[in-house]
PDB file of C-alpha atoms in Angstrom:
ATOM      1  CA  UNK A   1      -6.395   0.202 -35.157  1.00  0.00           C
ATOM      2  CA  UNK A   2      -3.351   0.491 -37.703  1.00  0.00           C
ATOM      3  CA  UNK A   3      -2.832   2.438 -41.051  1.00  0.00           C
ATOM      4  CA  UNK A   4      -0.865   2.146 -43.615  1.00  0.00           C
ATOM      5  CA  UNK A   5       0.381   5.622 -44.311  1.00  0.00           C
ATOM      6  CA  UNK A   6       2.556   4.649 -47.323  1.00  0.00           C
ATOM      7  CA  UNK A   7       2.259   5.020 -51.194  1.00  0.00           C
ATOM      8  CA  UNK A   8       4.094   4.198 -54.231  1.00  0.00           C
ATOM      9  CA  UNK A   9       5.730   7.992 -54.289  1.00  0.00           C
ATOM     10  CA  UNK A  10       7.129   7.104 -50.857  1.00  0.00           C
ATOM     11  CA  UNK A  11       9.422   4.471 -53.039  1.00  0.00           C
ATOM     12  CA  UNK A  12      13.461   5.124 -51.797  1.00  0.00           C
ATOM     13  CA  UNK A  13      11.820   6.667 -48.602  1.00  0.00           C
ATOM     14  CA  UNK A  14      13.063   5.211 -45.082  1.00  0.00           C
ATOM     15  CA  UNK A  15       9.874   3.178 -43.756  1.00  0.00           C
ATOM     16  CA  UNK A  16       8.168   0.751 -40.782  1.00  0.00           C
ATOM     17  CA  UNK A  17       5.762  -1.815 -41.929  1.00  0.00           C
ATOM     18  CA  UNK A  18       4.001  -4.148 -39.617  1.00  0.00           C
ATOM     19  CA  UNK A  19       3.004  -6.987 -41.558  1.00  0.00           C
ATOM     20  CA  UNK A  20       0.985 -10.617 -40.587  1.00  0.00           C
ATOM     21  CA  UNK A  21       3.224 -13.732 -40.428  1.00  0.00           C
ATOM     22  CA  UNK A  22       2.290 -17.478 -39.575  1.00  0.00           C
ATOM     23  CA  UNK A  23       3.305 -18.661 -35.928  1.00  0.00           C
ATOM     24  CA  UNK A  24       3.254 -17.753 -32.184  1.00  0.00           C
ATOM     25  CA  UNK A  25       3.031 -14.332 -32.510  1.00  0.00           C
ATOM     26  CA  UNK A  26       1.162 -12.970 -35.863  1.00  0.00           C
ATOM     27  CA  UNK A  27       3.256  -9.998 -35.901  1.00  0.00           C
ATOM     28  CA  UNK A  28       6.368  -8.704 -37.159  1.00  0.00           C
ATOM     29  CA  UNK A  29       8.077  -5.552 -38.131  1.00  0.00           C
ATOM     30  CA  UNK A  30       9.840  -4.048 -40.164  1.00  0.00           C
ATOM     31  CA  UNK A  31      12.197  -1.614 -40.541  1.00  0.00           C
ATOM     32  CA  UNK A  32      14.199  -0.085 -43.751  1.00  0.00           C
ATOM     33  CA  UNK A  33      14.405   1.843 -46.726  1.00  0.00           C
ATOM     34  CA  UNK A  34      11.236   0.722 -49.280  1.00  0.00           C
ATOM     35  CA  UNK A  35      13.282  -0.368 -52.698  1.00  0.00           C
ATOM     36  CA  UNK A  36      10.224  -0.875 -55.220  1.00  0.00           C
ATOM     37  CA  UNK A  37       6.727  -1.785 -55.276  1.00  0.00           C
ATOM     38  CA  UNK A  38       5.642  -3.341 -57.712  1.00  0.00           C
ATOM     39  CA  UNK A  39       2.886  -6.718 -58.852  1.00  0.00           C
ATOM     40  CA  UNK A  40       1.377  -6.141 -55.081  1.00  0.00           C
ATOM     41  CA  UNK A  41       4.637  -6.816 -53.662  1.00  0.00           C
ATOM     42  CA  UNK A  42       6.663  -4.264 -51.407  1.00  0.00           C
ATOM     43  CA  UNK A  43      11.089  -4.665 -50.951  1.00  0.00           C
ATOM     44  CA  UNK A  44      12.360  -3.130 -48.313  1.00  0.00           C
ATOM     45  CA  UNK A  45      16.133  -3.273 -47.933  1.00  0.00           C
ATOM     46  CA  UNK A  46      17.202  -3.183 -43.896  1.00  0.00           C
ATOM     47  CA  UNK A  47      20.344  -1.569 -42.600  1.00  0.00           C
ATOM     48  CA  UNK A  48      22.224  -4.937 -42.520  1.00  0.00           C
ATOM     49  CA  UNK A  49      21.254  -4.890 -46.174  1.00  0.00           C
ATOM     50  CA  UNK A  50      18.899  -8.020 -46.316  1.00  0.00           C
ATOM     51  CA  UNK A  51      15.522  -7.237 -48.614  1.00  0.00           C
ATOM     52  CA  UNK A  52      12.466  -8.531 -47.174  1.00  0.00           C
ATOM     53  CA  UNK A  53       9.870  -8.882 -49.715  1.00  0.00           C
ATOM     54  CA  UNK A  54       6.036  -8.199 -48.562  1.00  0.00           C
ATOM     55  CA  UNK A  55       2.277  -8.890 -49.911  1.00  0.00           C
ATOM     56  CA  UNK A  56       0.380  -6.003 -49.684  1.00  0.00           C
ATOM     57  CA  UNK A  57      -2.321  -8.527 -48.335  1.00  0.00           C
ATOM     58  CA  UNK A  58       0.501  -8.583 -45.176  1.00  0.00           C
ATOM     59  CA  UNK A  59       0.571  -5.464 -44.547  1.00  0.00           C
ATOM     60  CA  UNK A  60      -1.155  -4.172 -41.485  1.00  0.00           C
ATOM     61  CA  UNK A  61       0.380  -0.833 -40.943  1.00  0.00           C
ATOM     62  CA  UNK A  62       3.187   1.297 -42.322  1.00  0.00           C
ATOM     63  CA  UNK A  63       4.522   4.694 -42.432  1.00  0.00           C
ATOM     64  CA  UNK A  64       7.802   7.239 -43.420  1.00  0.00           C
ATOM     65  CA  UNK A  65      10.031   7.574 -40.237  1.00  0.00           C
ATOM     66  CA  UNK A  66      12.609   9.844 -40.579  1.00  0.00           C
ATOM     67  CA  UNK A  67      15.902   9.281 -42.025  1.00  0.00           C
ATOM     68  CA  UNK A  68      18.674   7.610 -39.320  1.00  0.00           C
ATOM     69  CA  UNK A  69      20.806   9.763 -37.636  1.00  0.00           C
ATOM     70  CA  UNK A  70      23.873  10.233 -38.669  1.00  0.00           C
ATOM     71  CA  UNK A  71      26.804   8.224 -36.651  1.00  0.00           C
ATOM     72  CA  UNK A  72      28.233   9.272 -33.877  1.00  0.00           C
ATOM     73  CA  UNK A  73      32.191  10.751 -33.937  1.00  0.00           C
ATOM     74  CA  UNK A  74      34.270   8.409 -32.459  1.00  0.00           C
ATOM     75  CA  UNK A  75      36.178   9.866 -29.144  1.00  0.00           C
ATOM     76  CA  UNK A  76      39.274  11.843 -29.521  1.00  0.00           C
ATOM     77  CA  UNK A  77      41.943   9.867 -28.692  1.00  0.00           C
ATOM     78  CA  UNK A  78      40.108   6.803 -27.756  1.00  0.00           C
ATOM     79  CA  UNK A  79      43.793   4.772 -27.192  1.00  0.00           C
ATOM     80  CA  UNK A  80      45.033   7.232 -24.549  1.00  0.00           C
ATOM     81  CA  UNK A  81      44.629   7.043 -21.501  1.00  0.00           C
ATOM     82  CA  UNK A  82      42.028   8.933 -19.667  1.00  0.00           C
ATOM     83  CA  UNK A  83      41.936   9.551 -15.916  1.00  0.00           C
ATOM     84  CA  UNK A  84      38.322   8.358 -14.582  1.00  0.00           C
ATOM     85  CA  UNK A  85      36.802  10.010 -11.656  1.00  0.00           C
ATOM     86  CA  UNK A  86      36.830   9.466  -8.025  1.00  0.00           C
ATOM     87  CA  UNK A  87      34.242   6.713  -7.758  1.00  0.00           C
ATOM     88  CA  UNK A  88      33.814   5.539 -11.733  1.00  0.00           C
ATOM     89  CA  UNK A  89      35.004   2.321 -12.494  1.00  0.00           C
ATOM     90  CA  UNK A  90      37.811   2.239 -15.142  1.00  0.00           C
ATOM     91  CA  UNK A  91      36.332  -0.763 -17.651  1.00  0.00           C
ATOM     92  CA  UNK A  92      33.615  -3.221 -17.979  1.00  0.00           C
ATOM     93  CA  UNK A  93      36.266  -6.218 -15.951  1.00  0.00           C
ATOM     94  CA  UNK A  94      35.841  -3.993 -12.967  1.00  0.00           C
ATOM     95  CA  UNK A  95      32.483  -4.423 -12.426  1.00  0.00           C
ATOM     96  CA  UNK A  96      32.255  -6.116  -9.244  1.00  0.00           C
ATOM     97  CA  UNK A  97      30.253  -9.216  -8.333  1.00  0.00           C
ATOM     98  CA  UNK A  98      26.467  -9.062  -7.581  1.00  0.00           C
ATOM     99  CA  UNK A  99      25.884  -8.518  -4.314  1.00  0.00           C
ATOM    100  CA  UNK A 100      29.440  -6.660  -3.703  1.00  0.00           C
ATOM    101  CA  UNK A 101      29.198  -3.641  -1.818  1.00  0.00           C
ATOM    102  CA  UNK A 102      31.337  -0.592  -3.582  1.00  0.00           C
ATOM    103  CA  UNK A 103      32.397   2.037  -1.322  1.00  0.00           C
ATOM    104  CA  UNK A 104      33.963   5.456  -2.676  1.00  0.00           C
ATOM    105  CA  UNK A 105      35.253   6.815   0.382  1.00  0.00           C
ATOM    106  CA  UNK A 106      37.346   5.220   3.404  1.00  0.00           C
ATOM    107  CA  UNK A 107      34.942   4.156   6.223  1.00  0.00           C
ATOM    108  CA  UNK A 108      35.971   4.831   9.856  1.00  0.00           C
ATOM    109  CA  UNK A 109      36.543   1.536  11.757  1.00  0.00           C
ATOM    110  CA  UNK A 110      34.008   1.987  14.091  1.00  0.00           C
ATOM    111  CA  UNK A 111      34.286   0.467  17.669  1.00  0.00           C
ATOM    112  CA  UNK A 112      31.778  -1.681  19.603  1.00  0.00           C
ATOM    113  CA  UNK A 113      32.134  -2.262  23.098  1.00  0.00           C
ATOM    114  CA  UNK A 114      32.047  -5.855  24.716  1.00  0.00           C
ATOM    115  CA  UNK A 115      29.087  -6.043  26.541  1.00  0.00           C
ATOM    116  CA  UNK A 116      29.128  -9.782  27.514  1.00  0.00           C
ATOM    117  CA  UNK A 117      31.880  -9.393  30.526  1.00  0.00           C
ATOM    118  CA  UNK A 118      29.922  -8.218  34.147  1.00  0.00           C
ATOM    119  CA  UNK A 119      30.970  -4.984  35.129  1.00  0.00           C
ATOM    120  CA  UNK A 120      32.291  -3.608  31.907  1.00  0.00           C
ATOM    121  CA  UNK A 121      30.947  -0.070  31.039  1.00  0.00           C
ATOM    122  CA  UNK A 122      30.669   1.185  27.398  1.00  0.00           C
ATOM    123  CA  UNK A 123      33.187   3.976  26.782  1.00  0.00           C
ATOM    124  CA  UNK A 124      31.920   7.344  27.012  1.00  0.00           C
ATOM    125  CA  UNK A 125      31.173   9.398  23.563  1.00  0.00           C
ATOM    126  CA  UNK A 126      33.943  11.283  22.528  1.00  0.00           C
ATOM    127  CA  UNK A 127      33.757  14.821  23.723  1.00  0.00           C
ATOM    128  CA  UNK A 128      31.813  13.691  27.061  1.00  0.00           C
ATOM    129  CA  UNK A 129      33.367  15.090  30.443  1.00  0.00           C
ATOM    130  CA  UNK A 130      33.471  12.848  33.533  1.00  0.00           C
ATOM    131  CA  UNK A 131      34.393  13.565  36.952  1.00  0.00           C
ATOM    132  CA  UNK A 132      35.731  10.877  39.214  1.00  0.00           C
ATOM    133  CA  UNK A 133      34.300  10.942  42.458  1.00  0.00           C
ATOM    134  CA  UNK A 134      34.940   8.107  44.850  1.00  0.00           C
ATOM    135  CA  UNK A 135      36.111   5.377  42.680  1.00  0.00           C
ATOM    136  CA  UNK A 136      33.185   5.798  40.608  1.00  0.00           C
ATOM    137  CA  UNK A 137      32.542   8.095  37.253  1.00  0.00           C
ATOM    138  CA  UNK A 138      29.913  10.446  36.584  1.00  0.00           C
ATOM    139  CA  UNK A 139      28.910  12.039  33.876  1.00  0.00           C
ATOM    140  CA  UNK A 140      27.919  15.783  33.909  1.00  0.00           C
ATOM    141  CA  UNK A 141      24.369  14.959  33.262  1.00  0.00           C
ATOM    142  CA  UNK A 142      24.220  12.444  35.951  1.00  0.00           C
ATOM    143  CA  UNK A 143      24.354  14.520  38.342  1.00  0.00           C
ATOM    144  CA  UNK A 144      21.797  17.484  36.849  1.00  0.00           C
ATOM    145  CA  UNK A 145      19.611  14.196  37.190  1.00  0.00           C
ATOM    146  CA  UNK A 146      19.949  13.194  40.580  1.00  0.00           C
ATOM    147  CA  UNK A 147      19.289  17.248  41.107  1.00  0.00           C
ATOM    148  CA  UNK A 148      16.046  16.530  39.804  1.00  0.00           C
ATOM    149  CA  UNK A 149      15.227  13.379  41.530  1.00  0.00           C
ATOM    150  CA  UNK A 150      15.991  14.795  44.907  1.00  0.00           C
ATOM    151  CA  UNK A 151      13.496  17.990  43.593  1.00  0.00           C
ATOM    152  CA  UNK A 152      10.934  15.309  42.664  1.00  0.00           C
ATOM    153  CA  UNK A 153      10.986  13.262  45.572  1.00  0.00           C
TER     154      UNK A 153
END
């Protein structure tokens, strides 16, 4: 349910008016300052300075809205080079193409053992102690598992 909440006393106020228009989309909104209301025609001036005239019969809903917020002040020294934080892009031209992986930290190169040749075993994990017995390498965990199998068997 639409409600018209403006009167002629609101001339000079910022308003939003929903109105009927011809075409495939039957409604349109006008946002601006109500400049006049005479002979059943409302005149609204938009922020761009264009004046839109709306007949009272075309008004579907209307209300007074708060004034525009003040413009933000520009950043100090916009021309000066400000260092960017690590991992931040410097400018719009630094935006990578879609599908590109962007890393902010260096990645250690992973080594993958070649398992295609027979008789090649992967390198033991770093920090794992190995013993050499009879030309074969055995890890401490293998010795414990052999003892466990002998106890079970």
